[in-house]
């Protein structure tokens, strides 16, 4: 995860999301709609959990995904898959 700038100082969430958006566009060459969806889901994750991306744990991610799974798995499985894809891109690839 690239949560620091070139001077090795932490960046705020807005700047982090801008850099993630650029990463999706340039490095991954995702379609505009995919980029928009990924950024939206990460923004929602950060807003709902109110967690600091610098101190986040795997357990925090799993708890969030479990919550979404309980809400969306039956009626809207594609929503869960969209969120999972965004989280993987952000926390694994970025």
PDB file of C-alpha atoms in Angstrom:
ATOM      1  CA  UNK A   1       0.000   0.000   0.000  1.00  0.00           C
ATOM      2  CA  UNK A   2       1.293   3.423  -0.903  1.00  0.00           C
ATOM      3  CA  UNK A   3       0.118   5.414   2.089  1.00  0.00           C
ATOM      4  CA  UNK A   4       3.168   7.651   2.084  1.00  0.00           C
ATOM      5  CA  UNK A   5       4.349  10.191  -0.425  1.00  0.00           C
ATOM      6  CA  UNK A   6       7.848  10.476  -1.863  1.00  0.00           C
ATOM      7  CA  UNK A   7       9.032  12.293   1.271  1.00  0.00           C
ATOM      8  CA  UNK A   8       7.806   9.321   3.349  1.00  0.00           C
ATOM      9  CA  UNK A   9       5.138  11.361   5.095  1.00  0.00           C
ATOM     10  CA  UNK A  10       1.625  10.076   5.533  1.00  0.00           C
ATOM     11  CA  UNK A  11      -1.050  11.440   3.250  1.00  0.00           C
ATOM     12  CA  UNK A  12      -4.701  12.124   4.042  1.00  0.00           C
ATOM     13  CA  UNK A  13      -7.556   9.959   2.792  1.00  0.00           C
ATOM     14  CA  UNK A  14      -8.552  12.354  -0.009  1.00  0.00           C
ATOM     15  CA  UNK A  15      -5.042  12.359  -1.428  1.00  0.00           C
ATOM     16  CA  UNK A  16      -4.842   8.608  -0.926  1.00  0.00           C
ATOM     17  CA  UNK A  17      -8.035   8.107  -2.947  1.00  0.00           C
ATOM     18  CA  UNK A  18      -6.714  10.361  -5.728  1.00  0.00           C
ATOM     19  CA  UNK A  19      -3.527   8.320  -5.916  1.00  0.00           C
ATOM     20  CA  UNK A  20      -5.544   5.083  -5.906  1.00  0.00           C
ATOM     21  CA  UNK A  21      -7.669   6.437  -8.758  1.00  0.00           C
ATOM     22  CA  UNK A  22      -4.534   7.278 -10.725  1.00  0.00           C
ATOM     23  CA  UNK A  23      -3.103   3.816  -9.973  1.00  0.00           C
ATOM     24  CA  UNK A  24      -6.267   2.170 -11.327  1.00  0.00           C
ATOM     25  CA  UNK A  25      -6.171   4.309 -14.447  1.00  0.00           C
ATOM     26  CA  UNK A  26      -2.470   4.201 -15.306  1.00  0.00           C
ATOM     27  CA  UNK A  27      -1.071   1.024 -13.785  1.00  0.00           C
ATOM     28  CA  UNK A  28      -4.096  -1.240 -14.127  1.00  0.00           C
ATOM     29  CA  UNK A  29      -5.667   0.479 -17.155  1.00  0.00           C
ATOM     30  CA  UNK A  30      -9.156  -0.131 -15.825  1.00  0.00           C
ATOM     31  CA  UNK A  31     -12.252   1.225 -17.532  1.00  0.00           C
ATOM     32  CA  UNK A  32     -13.604   4.526 -16.218  1.00  0.00           C
ATOM     33  CA  UNK A  33     -16.654   2.849 -14.671  1.00  0.00           C
ATOM     34  CA  UNK A  34     -14.478   0.309 -12.852  1.00  0.00           C
ATOM     35  CA  UNK A  35     -12.276   3.090 -11.511  1.00  0.00           C
ATOM     36  CA  UNK A  36     -15.309   5.042 -10.340  1.00  0.00           C
ATOM     37  CA  UNK A  37     -16.731   1.951  -8.614  1.00  0.00           C
ATOM     38  CA  UNK A  38     -13.442   1.068  -6.908  1.00  0.00           C
ATOM     39  CA  UNK A  39     -12.922   4.584  -5.566  1.00  0.00           C
ATOM     40  CA  UNK A  40     -16.545   4.779  -4.392  1.00  0.00           C
ATOM     41  CA  UNK A  41     -16.297   1.480  -2.522  1.00  0.00           C
ATOM     42  CA  UNK A  42     -13.014   2.370  -0.812  1.00  0.00           C
ATOM     43  CA  UNK A  43     -14.395   5.786   0.137  1.00  0.00           C
ATOM     44  CA  UNK A  44     -17.476   4.071   1.597  1.00  0.00           C
ATOM     45  CA  UNK A  45     -15.326   1.549   3.453  1.00  0.00           C
ATOM     46  CA  UNK A  46     -13.243   4.314   5.051  1.00  0.00           C
ATOM     47  CA  UNK A  47     -16.357   6.327   5.926  1.00  0.00           C
ATOM     48  CA  UNK A  48     -18.346   3.440   7.427  1.00  0.00           C
ATOM     49  CA  UNK A  49     -15.543   1.840   9.380  1.00  0.00           C
ATOM     50  CA  UNK A  50     -13.956   5.146  10.434  1.00  0.00           C
ATOM     51  CA  UNK A  51     -10.686   3.232  10.501  1.00  0.00           C
ATOM     52  CA  UNK A  52      -7.301   4.668   9.769  1.00  0.00           C
ATOM     53  CA  UNK A  53      -5.803   2.919   6.712  1.00  0.00           C
ATOM     54  CA  UNK A  54      -2.398   3.066   8.421  1.00  0.00           C
ATOM     55  CA  UNK A  55      -3.497   0.960  11.400  1.00  0.00           C
ATOM     56  CA  UNK A  56      -6.019  -1.340   9.735  1.00  0.00           C
ATOM     57  CA  UNK A  57      -5.805  -5.077  10.405  1.00  0.00           C
ATOM     58  CA  UNK A  58      -6.926  -8.141   8.474  1.00  0.00           C
ATOM     59  CA  UNK A  59      -9.567  -8.652  11.152  1.00  0.00           C
ATOM     60  CA  UNK A  60     -10.968  -5.170  10.437  1.00  0.00           C
ATOM     61  CA  UNK A  61     -11.266  -6.030   6.748  1.00  0.00           C
ATOM     62  CA  UNK A  62     -12.851  -9.399   7.449  1.00  0.00           C
ATOM     63  CA  UNK A  63     -15.390  -7.885   9.830  1.00  0.00           C
ATOM     64  CA  UNK A  64     -16.414  -5.355   7.196  1.00  0.00           C
ATOM     65  CA  UNK A  65     -16.684  -8.059   4.534  1.00  0.00           C
ATOM     66  CA  UNK A  66     -18.708 -10.272   6.884  1.00  0.00           C
ATOM     67  CA  UNK A  67     -21.114  -7.397   7.449  1.00  0.00           C
ATOM     68  CA  UNK A  68     -21.533  -6.900   3.709  1.00  0.00           C
ATOM     69  CA  UNK A  69     -21.868 -10.618   3.115  1.00  0.00           C
ATOM     70  CA  UNK A  70     -24.707 -10.810   5.637  1.00  0.00           C
ATOM     71  CA  UNK A  71     -26.480  -7.920   3.927  1.00  0.00           C
ATOM     72  CA  UNK A  72     -25.922  -8.650   0.231  1.00  0.00           C
ATOM     73  CA  UNK A  73     -25.053 -12.319  -0.287  1.00  0.00           C
ATOM     74  CA  UNK A  74     -28.585 -13.603  -0.896  1.00  0.00           C
ATOM     75  CA  UNK A  75     -30.266 -10.909  -2.974  1.00  0.00           C
ATOM     76  CA  UNK A  76     -27.343  -8.972  -4.427  1.00  0.00           C
ATOM     77  CA  UNK A  77     -24.200 -11.123  -4.624  1.00  0.00           C
ATOM     78  CA  UNK A  78     -22.733  -8.849  -7.301  1.00  0.00           C
ATOM     79  CA  UNK A  79     -22.580  -5.984  -4.774  1.00  0.00           C
ATOM     80  CA  UNK A  80     -20.402  -8.055  -2.470  1.00  0.00           C
ATOM     81  CA  UNK A  81     -18.175  -9.079  -5.384  1.00  0.00           C
ATOM     82  CA  UNK A  82     -17.788  -5.451  -6.464  1.00  0.00           C
ATOM     83  CA  UNK A  83     -16.750  -4.398  -2.960  1.00  0.00           C
ATOM     84  CA  UNK A  84     -14.385  -7.341  -2.620  1.00  0.00           C
ATOM     85  CA  UNK A  85     -12.722  -6.504  -5.945  1.00  0.00           C
ATOM     86  CA  UNK A  86     -12.199  -2.884  -4.872  1.00  0.00           C
ATOM     87  CA  UNK A  87     -10.777  -3.877  -1.497  1.00  0.00           C
ATOM     88  CA  UNK A  88      -8.383  -6.351  -3.123  1.00  0.00           C
ATOM     89  CA  UNK A  89      -7.185  -3.709  -5.573  1.00  0.00           C
ATOM     90  CA  UNK A  90      -6.659  -1.194  -2.789  1.00  0.00           C
ATOM     91  CA  UNK A  91      -5.091  -3.324  -0.071  1.00  0.00           C
ATOM     92  CA  UNK A  92      -3.301  -5.961  -2.138  1.00  0.00           C
ATOM     93  CA  UNK A  93      -2.350  -4.309  -5.420  1.00  0.00           C
ATOM     94  CA  UNK A  94      -2.014  -0.644  -4.479  1.00  0.00           C
TER      95      UNK A  94
END
